[in-house]
């Protein structure tokens, strides 16, 4: 456990430790429930993928974030800037992995529970999509092109600009979070671990299949917030 009293500060000559509240308390995060069974998204996303993705990858981001934030705060207390620099990267990466997957799990829904069912054309989100993109199909085509064009690991997002309320399709690299000027409507994991066990290198097939289990109800709820 984090205990400032037991630390031996490695104090750089040019730094002064300020005994502020910083680092004295911190909170850890818990992995939320998935909300459906591992096999509930089959045949579109296999149980094997869901189990590995949730119980290994996401769990690892969660645990590593918790360990890293504790070590980071120890490095802050100790005035160790080299450790802070290294740990800040681990905190950023794993915080992103934790938060992005929470948004992703809620962006999916079993077909039996309404997964894949598009928003009504007269809903606020439905109207915004048709106004900006012409049709649902055009938006889906744009998102699929965006996912296919993303190089390396990352995410594709349907977002709402908080200032003007407009929709946008953006990507982030690695586990980078969506910039705070946007709110997330849909999160789409484009990492290989999201599809490789089932779709191998044919990621376009995965992008097509995932629309069958997209949680548009959640997207509508987020859009109206
Ligand atoms: Mn993932």
PDB file of C-alpha atoms and ligand atoms in Angstrom:
ATOM      1  CA  UNK A   1       0.000   0.000   0.000  1.00  0.00           C
ATOM      2  CA  UNK A   2       0.978   3.585  -0.593  1.00  0.00           C
ATOM      3  CA  UNK A   3       2.573   5.008   2.497  1.00  0.00           C
ATOM      4  CA  UNK A   4       4.406   8.351   2.189  1.00  0.00           C
ATOM      5  CA  UNK A   5       6.113   7.995   5.567  1.00  0.00           C
ATOM      6  CA  UNK A   6       8.163   4.977   4.501  1.00  0.00           C
ATOM      7  CA  UNK A   7       9.593   6.647   1.384  1.00  0.00           C
ATOM      8  CA  UNK A   8      13.180   7.809   1.124  1.00  0.00           C
ATOM      9  CA  UNK A   9      12.967  10.862  -1.131  1.00  0.00           C
ATOM     10  CA  UNK A  10      15.405  10.871  -4.068  1.00  0.00           C
ATOM     11  CA  UNK A  11      15.398  14.630  -4.113  1.00  0.00           C
ATOM     12  CA  UNK A  12      16.807  16.335  -7.202  1.00  0.00           C
ATOM     13  CA  UNK A  13      18.973  19.318  -6.198  1.00  0.00           C
ATOM     14  CA  UNK A  14      16.761  21.749  -8.067  1.00  0.00           C
ATOM     15  CA  UNK A  15      13.437  20.480  -6.733  1.00  0.00           C
ATOM     16  CA  UNK A  16      11.654  21.094  -3.500  1.00  0.00           C
ATOM     17  CA  UNK A  17       9.150  18.646  -2.166  1.00  0.00           C
ATOM     18  CA  UNK A  18       5.966  20.404  -1.238  1.00  0.00           C
ATOM     19  CA  UNK A  19       3.993  18.433   1.267  1.00  0.00           C
ATOM     20  CA  UNK A  20       0.675  19.207  -0.285  1.00  0.00           C
ATOM     21  CA  UNK A  21      -2.285  16.887  -0.510  1.00  0.00           C
ATOM     22  CA  UNK A  22      -0.904  15.605  -3.813  1.00  0.00           C
ATOM     23  CA  UNK A  23      -0.163  11.916  -3.641  1.00  0.00           C
ATOM     24  CA  UNK A  24      -1.603  11.375  -0.198  1.00  0.00           C
ATOM     25  CA  UNK A  25      -4.817   9.897  -1.420  1.00  0.00           C
ATOM     26  CA  UNK A  26      -5.741   8.209  -4.628  1.00  0.00           C
ATOM     27  CA  UNK A  27      -8.454   5.945  -5.889  1.00  0.00           C
ATOM     28  CA  UNK A  28      -8.247   2.774  -7.887  1.00  0.00           C
ATOM     29  CA  UNK A  29     -10.674   1.596 -10.554  1.00  0.00           C
ATOM     30  CA  UNK A  30     -12.708  -1.590 -10.944  1.00  0.00           C
ATOM     31  CA  UNK A  31     -13.587  -3.406 -14.125  1.00  0.00           C
ATOM     32  CA  UNK A  32     -17.343  -2.995 -14.676  1.00  0.00           C
ATOM     33  CA  UNK A  33     -19.548  -5.994 -15.460  1.00  0.00           C
ATOM     34  CA  UNK A  34     -19.696  -6.804 -19.166  1.00  0.00           C
ATOM     35  CA  UNK A  35     -23.501  -6.783 -19.066  1.00  0.00           C
ATOM     36  CA  UNK A  36     -23.927  -9.856 -21.310  1.00  0.00           C
ATOM     37  CA  UNK A  37     -22.426 -13.331 -21.618  1.00  0.00           C
ATOM     38  CA  UNK A  38     -19.186 -13.918 -23.528  1.00  0.00           C
ATOM     39  CA  UNK A  39     -21.117 -15.889 -26.178  1.00  0.00           C
ATOM     40  CA  UNK A  40     -24.026 -13.436 -26.432  1.00  0.00           C
ATOM     41  CA  UNK A  41     -22.577 -11.605 -29.457  1.00  0.00           C
ATOM     42  CA  UNK A  42     -22.070 -14.762 -31.522  1.00  0.00           C
ATOM     43  CA  UNK A  43     -21.767 -15.416 -34.396  1.00  0.00           C
ATOM     44  CA  UNK A  44     -20.626 -11.826 -35.020  1.00  0.00           C
ATOM     45  CA  UNK A  45     -18.026 -11.736 -32.245  1.00  0.00           C
ATOM     46  CA  UNK A  46     -16.972 -15.117 -30.867  1.00  0.00           C
ATOM     47  CA  UNK A  47     -17.079 -16.047 -27.179  1.00  0.00           C
ATOM     48  CA  UNK A  48     -13.359 -16.764 -27.409  1.00  0.00           C
ATOM     49  CA  UNK A  49     -12.624 -13.173 -28.452  1.00  0.00           C
ATOM     50  CA  UNK A  50     -14.934 -11.674 -25.829  1.00  0.00           C
ATOM     51  CA  UNK A  51     -13.491 -13.752 -23.007  1.00  0.00           C
ATOM     52  CA  UNK A  52      -9.884 -12.961 -23.940  1.00  0.00           C
ATOM     53  CA  UNK A  53     -10.651  -9.312 -24.596  1.00  0.00           C
ATOM     54  CA  UNK A  54     -12.514  -8.747 -21.323  1.00  0.00           C
ATOM     55  CA  UNK A  55     -10.829 -11.129 -18.881  1.00  0.00           C
ATOM     56  CA  UNK A  56      -7.259 -10.684 -20.146  1.00  0.00           C
ATOM     57  CA  UNK A  57      -6.752  -7.447 -22.096  1.00  0.00           C
ATOM     58  CA  UNK A  58      -9.170  -5.171 -20.262  1.00  0.00           C
ATOM     59  CA  UNK A  59      -8.352  -6.706 -16.902  1.00  0.00           C
ATOM     60  CA  UNK A  60      -4.685  -6.051 -17.572  1.00  0.00           C
ATOM     61  CA  UNK A  61      -5.279  -2.371 -18.404  1.00  0.00           C
ATOM     62  CA  UNK A  62      -7.309  -2.090 -15.188  1.00  0.00           C
ATOM     63  CA  UNK A  63      -4.725  -3.762 -12.961  1.00  0.00           C
ATOM     64  CA  UNK A  64      -1.778  -1.978 -14.561  1.00  0.00           C
ATOM     65  CA  UNK A  65      -3.484   1.406 -14.205  1.00  0.00           C
ATOM     66  CA  UNK A  66      -4.048   0.747 -10.497  1.00  0.00           C
ATOM     67  CA  UNK A  67      -0.445  -0.329  -9.950  1.00  0.00           C
ATOM     68  CA  UNK A  68       0.958   2.540 -12.042  1.00  0.00           C
ATOM     69  CA  UNK A  69      -1.004   5.327 -10.372  1.00  0.00           C
ATOM     70  CA  UNK A  70       0.187   4.145  -6.969  1.00  0.00           C
ATOM     71  CA  UNK A  71       3.823   4.009  -8.110  1.00  0.00           C
ATOM     72  CA  UNK A  72       3.435   7.372  -9.852  1.00  0.00           C
ATOM     73  CA  UNK A  73       2.227   9.013  -6.659  1.00  0.00           C
ATOM     74  CA  UNK A  74       5.130   7.470  -4.769  1.00  0.00           C
ATOM     75  CA  UNK A  75       7.480   9.001  -7.358  1.00  0.00           C
ATOM     76  CA  UNK A  76       5.753  12.374  -6.872  1.00  0.00           C
ATOM     77  CA  UNK A  77       6.233  12.134  -3.108  1.00  0.00           C
ATOM     78  CA  UNK A  78       9.847  11.098  -3.620  1.00  0.00           C
ATOM     79  CA  UNK A  79      10.525  13.901  -6.102  1.00  0.00           C
ATOM     80  CA  UNK A  80      11.847  11.353  -8.620  1.00  0.00           C
ATOM     81  CA  UNK A  81      11.274  13.002 -12.000  1.00  0.00           C
ATOM     82  CA  UNK A  82      12.748  10.141 -14.029  1.00  0.00           C
ATOM     83  CA  UNK A  83      10.300   7.668 -12.510  1.00  0.00           C
ATOM     84  CA  UNK A  84       7.463  10.156 -12.850  1.00  0.00           C
ATOM     85  CA  UNK A  85       8.213  10.514 -16.550  1.00  0.00           C
ATOM     86  CA  UNK A  86       8.187   6.768 -17.169  1.00  0.00           C
ATOM     87  CA  UNK A  87       5.147   6.124 -14.983  1.00  0.00           C
ATOM     88  CA  UNK A  88       3.131   8.980 -16.483  1.00  0.00           C
ATOM     89  CA  UNK A  89       3.233   7.085 -19.787  1.00  0.00           C
ATOM     90  CA  UNK A  90       2.004   3.891 -18.140  1.00  0.00           C
ATOM     91  CA  UNK A  91      -0.767   5.813 -16.380  1.00  0.00           C
ATOM     92  CA  UNK A  92      -1.848   7.493 -19.646  1.00  0.00           C
ATOM     93  CA  UNK A  93      -1.808   4.273 -21.668  1.00  0.00           C
ATOM     94  CA  UNK A  94      -3.630   2.117 -19.133  1.00  0.00           C
ATOM     95  CA  UNK A  95      -6.121   4.809 -18.123  1.00  0.00           C
ATOM     96  CA  UNK A  96      -7.000   5.006 -21.825  1.00  0.00           C
ATOM     97  CA  UNK A  97      -7.246   1.225 -22.099  1.00  0.00           C
ATOM     98  CA  UNK A  98      -9.512   1.124 -19.069  1.00  0.00           C
ATOM     99  CA  UNK A  99     -11.850   3.958 -20.113  1.00  0.00           C
ATOM    100  CA  UNK A 100     -11.970   3.138 -23.839  1.00  0.00           C
ATOM    101  CA  UNK A 101     -13.017  -0.467 -23.217  1.00  0.00           C
ATOM    102  CA  UNK A 102     -15.720   0.617 -20.751  1.00  0.00           C
ATOM    103  CA  UNK A 103     -17.164   2.700 -23.596  1.00  0.00           C
ATOM    104  CA  UNK A 104     -16.688  -0.181 -26.064  1.00  0.00           C
ATOM    105  CA  UNK A 105     -18.534  -2.834 -24.024  1.00  0.00           C
ATOM    106  CA  UNK A 106     -21.520  -0.482 -23.763  1.00  0.00           C
ATOM    107  CA  UNK A 107     -21.376   0.157 -27.519  1.00  0.00           C
ATOM    108  CA  UNK A 108     -22.218  -3.528 -28.102  1.00  0.00           C
ATOM    109  CA  UNK A 109     -25.461  -5.389 -27.454  1.00  0.00           C
ATOM    110  CA  UNK A 110     -26.698  -8.916 -28.245  1.00  0.00           C
ATOM    111  CA  UNK A 111     -29.068  -9.111 -31.227  1.00  0.00           C
ATOM    112  CA  UNK A 112     -31.745 -10.625 -28.918  1.00  0.00           C
ATOM    113  CA  UNK A 113     -31.661  -7.430 -26.842  1.00  0.00           C
ATOM    114  CA  UNK A 114     -31.859  -5.081 -29.821  1.00  0.00           C
ATOM    115  CA  UNK A 115     -28.220  -5.048 -30.945  1.00  0.00           C
ATOM    116  CA  UNK A 116     -27.808  -3.754 -34.497  1.00  0.00           C
ATOM    117  CA  UNK A 117     -31.229  -2.097 -34.559  1.00  0.00           C
ATOM    118  CA  UNK A 118     -30.733   1.356 -36.093  1.00  0.00           C
ATOM    119  CA  UNK A 119     -32.122   4.453 -34.368  1.00  0.00           C
ATOM    120  CA  UNK A 120     -35.559   5.573 -35.496  1.00  0.00           C
ATOM    121  CA  UNK A 121     -35.319   8.181 -38.265  1.00  0.00           C
ATOM    122  CA  UNK A 122     -37.312  10.632 -36.121  1.00  0.00           C
ATOM    123  CA  UNK A 123     -35.060  10.263 -33.052  1.00  0.00           C
ATOM    124  CA  UNK A 124     -32.634  13.095 -32.299  1.00  0.00           C
ATOM    125  CA  UNK A 125     -29.642  10.945 -33.297  1.00  0.00           C
ATOM    126  CA  UNK A 126     -31.434   9.593 -36.378  1.00  0.00           C
ATOM    127  CA  UNK A 127     -32.214  13.115 -37.578  1.00  0.00           C
ATOM    128  CA  UNK A 128     -28.656  14.303 -36.953  1.00  0.00           C
ATOM    129  CA  UNK A 129     -27.190  11.369 -38.911  1.00  0.00           C
ATOM    130  CA  UNK A 130     -29.452  11.905 -41.920  1.00  0.00           C
ATOM    131  CA  UNK A 131     -28.895  15.675 -41.850  1.00  0.00           C
ATOM    132  CA  UNK A 132     -25.101  15.394 -41.715  1.00  0.00           C
ATOM    133  CA  UNK A 133     -24.370  12.206 -43.668  1.00  0.00           C
ATOM    134  CA  UNK A 134     -27.450  11.708 -45.882  1.00  0.00           C
ATOM    135  CA  UNK A 135     -28.299   8.248 -44.517  1.00  0.00           C
ATOM    136  CA  UNK A 136     -27.309   5.621 -41.936  1.00  0.00           C
ATOM    137  CA  UNK A 137     -25.629   3.622 -44.710  1.00  0.00           C
ATOM    138  CA  UNK A 138     -23.442   6.586 -45.660  1.00  0.00           C
ATOM    139  CA  UNK A 139     -22.338   7.078 -42.045  1.00  0.00           C
ATOM    140  CA  UNK A 140     -21.583   3.357 -41.667  1.00  0.00           C
ATOM    141  CA  UNK A 141     -19.621   3.417 -44.929  1.00  0.00           C
ATOM    142  CA  UNK A 142     -17.592   6.402 -43.708  1.00  0.00           C
ATOM    143  CA  UNK A 143     -16.863   4.723 -40.351  1.00  0.00           C
ATOM    144  CA  UNK A 144     -15.795   1.497 -42.095  1.00  0.00           C
ATOM    145  CA  UNK A 145     -13.466   3.408 -44.433  1.00  0.00           C
ATOM    146  CA  UNK A 146     -12.034   5.223 -41.420  1.00  0.00           C
ATOM    147  CA  UNK A 147     -11.460   1.952 -39.538  1.00  0.00           C
ATOM    148  CA  UNK A 148      -9.826   0.360 -42.595  1.00  0.00           C
ATOM    149  CA  UNK A 149      -7.542   3.379 -43.028  1.00  0.00           C
ATOM    150  CA  UNK A 150      -6.305   3.428 -39.439  1.00  0.00           C
ATOM    151  CA  UNK A 151      -2.680   2.320 -39.364  1.00  0.00           C
ATOM    152  CA  UNK A 152      -1.496   0.271 -36.406  1.00  0.00           C
ATOM    153  CA  UNK A 153      -3.477  -0.109 -33.201  1.00  0.00           C
ATOM    154  CA  UNK A 154      -6.173   2.373 -32.267  1.00  0.00           C
ATOM    155  CA  UNK A 155      -9.818   3.297 -32.110  1.00  0.00           C
ATOM    156  CA  UNK A 156     -12.498   4.775 -34.359  1.00  0.00           C
ATOM    157  CA  UNK A 157     -15.170   6.894 -32.716  1.00  0.00           C
ATOM    158  CA  UNK A 158     -18.500   8.449 -33.541  1.00  0.00           C
ATOM    159  CA  UNK A 159     -18.448  11.587 -31.413  1.00  0.00           C
ATOM    160  CA  UNK A 160     -20.481  14.709 -30.737  1.00  0.00           C
ATOM    161  CA  UNK A 161     -18.753  18.072 -30.598  1.00  0.00           C
ATOM    162  CA  UNK A 162     -19.744  19.550 -27.226  1.00  0.00           C
ATOM    163  CA  UNK A 163     -19.696  23.134 -28.545  1.00  0.00           C
ATOM    164  CA  UNK A 164     -21.855  22.890 -31.675  1.00  0.00           C
ATOM    165  CA  UNK A 165     -23.524  19.477 -31.166  1.00  0.00           C
ATOM    166  CA  UNK A 166     -22.319  18.189 -34.548  1.00  0.00           C
ATOM    167  CA  UNK A 167     -21.386  14.554 -35.116  1.00  0.00           C
ATOM    168  CA  UNK A 168     -17.916  13.601 -36.275  1.00  0.00           C
ATOM    169  CA  UNK A 169     -15.947  10.424 -37.006  1.00  0.00           C
ATOM    170  CA  UNK A 170     -12.454  10.493 -35.523  1.00  0.00           C
ATOM    171  CA  UNK A 171      -9.654   8.062 -34.687  1.00  0.00           C
ATOM    172  CA  UNK A 172      -7.202   7.869 -31.813  1.00  0.00           C
ATOM    173  CA  UNK A 173      -3.915   5.942 -31.799  1.00  0.00           C
ATOM    174  CA  UNK A 174      -3.036   3.197 -29.316  1.00  0.00           C
ATOM    175  CA  UNK A 175      -5.139   3.749 -26.169  1.00  0.00           C
ATOM    176  CA  UNK A 176      -5.430   7.513 -26.521  1.00  0.00           C
ATOM    177  CA  UNK A 177      -8.753   8.826 -25.275  1.00  0.00           C
ATOM    178  CA  UNK A 178     -11.174  10.987 -27.219  1.00  0.00           C
ATOM    179  CA  UNK A 179     -10.239  14.691 -26.797  1.00  0.00           C
ATOM    180  CA  UNK A 180     -12.391  16.386 -24.142  1.00  0.00           C
ATOM    181  CA  UNK A 181     -14.090  18.710 -26.666  1.00  0.00           C
ATOM    182  CA  UNK A 182     -16.060  15.660 -27.811  1.00  0.00           C
ATOM    183  CA  UNK A 183     -18.470  13.262 -26.120  1.00  0.00           C
ATOM    184  CA  UNK A 184     -18.413   9.637 -27.263  1.00  0.00           C
ATOM    185  CA  UNK A 185     -21.436   8.237 -29.108  1.00  0.00           C
ATOM    186  CA  UNK A 186     -19.896   4.948 -30.343  1.00  0.00           C
ATOM    187  CA  UNK A 187     -16.542   3.332 -29.544  1.00  0.00           C
ATOM    188  CA  UNK A 188     -15.028   0.892 -32.047  1.00  0.00           C
ATOM    189  CA  UNK A 189     -11.949  -1.064 -31.026  1.00  0.00           C
ATOM    190  CA  UNK A 190      -9.629  -1.447 -34.025  1.00  0.00           C
ATOM    191  CA  UNK A 191      -6.856  -3.336 -32.234  1.00  0.00           C
ATOM    192  CA  UNK A 192      -6.056  -6.745 -33.717  1.00  0.00           C
ATOM    193  CA  UNK A 193      -7.002  -8.385 -30.402  1.00  0.00           C
ATOM    194  CA  UNK A 194     -10.603  -7.270 -31.079  1.00  0.00           C
ATOM    195  CA  UNK A 195     -10.983  -9.563 -34.112  1.00  0.00           C
ATOM    196  CA  UNK A 196      -7.899 -11.641 -34.884  1.00  0.00           C
ATOM    197  CA  UNK A 197      -8.930 -14.916 -33.170  1.00  0.00           C
ATOM    198  CA  UNK A 198     -12.007 -15.085 -35.415  1.00  0.00           C
ATOM    199  CA  UNK A 199     -11.358 -12.966 -38.501  1.00  0.00           C
ATOM    200  CA  UNK A 200      -7.560 -13.268 -38.783  1.00  0.00           C
ATOM    201  CA  UNK A 201      -6.251 -10.662 -41.221  1.00  0.00           C
ATOM    202  CA  UNK A 202      -9.632  -9.987 -42.887  1.00  0.00           C
ATOM    203  CA  UNK A 203     -10.519  -7.038 -40.708  1.00  0.00           C
ATOM    204  CA  UNK A 204     -13.068  -5.633 -43.191  1.00  0.00           C
ATOM    205  CA  UNK A 205     -15.262  -8.684 -42.421  1.00  0.00           C
ATOM    206  CA  UNK A 206     -15.077  -7.884 -38.712  1.00  0.00           C
ATOM    207  CA  UNK A 207     -16.003  -4.237 -39.322  1.00  0.00           C
ATOM    208  CA  UNK A 208     -19.030  -5.400 -41.337  1.00  0.00           C
ATOM    209  CA  UNK A 209     -20.102  -8.010 -38.747  1.00  0.00           C
ATOM    210  CA  UNK A 210     -19.873  -5.721 -35.732  1.00  0.00           C
ATOM    211  CA  UNK A 211     -22.751  -3.547 -37.012  1.00  0.00           C
ATOM    212  CA  UNK A 212     -25.053  -6.498 -36.175  1.00  0.00           C
ATOM    213  CA  UNK A 213     -24.345  -5.998 -32.469  1.00  0.00           C
ATOM    214  CA  UNK A 214     -24.006  -2.226 -32.196  1.00  0.00           C
ATOM    215  CA  UNK A 215     -25.913  -0.728 -29.270  1.00  0.00           C
ATOM    216  CA  UNK A 216     -27.706   2.166 -30.974  1.00  0.00           C
ATOM    217  CA  UNK A 217     -29.957   2.566 -27.909  1.00  0.00           C
ATOM    218  CA  UNK A 218     -26.871   3.517 -25.901  1.00  0.00           C
ATOM    219  CA  UNK A 219     -25.688   5.749 -28.767  1.00  0.00           C
ATOM    220  CA  UNK A 220     -29.036   7.590 -28.703  1.00  0.00           C
ATOM    221  CA  UNK A 221     -28.848   7.972 -24.929  1.00  0.00           C
ATOM    222  CA  UNK A 222     -25.328   9.412 -25.154  1.00  0.00           C
ATOM    223  CA  UNK A 223     -26.292  11.739 -28.005  1.00  0.00           C
ATOM    224  CA  UNK A 224     -29.199  13.180 -26.040  1.00  0.00           C
ATOM    225  CA  UNK A 225     -27.132  13.851 -22.910  1.00  0.00           C
TER     226      UNK A 225
HETATM  227 MN1  LIG B   1      -9.300  -3.852 -26.977  1.00  0.00          MN
END
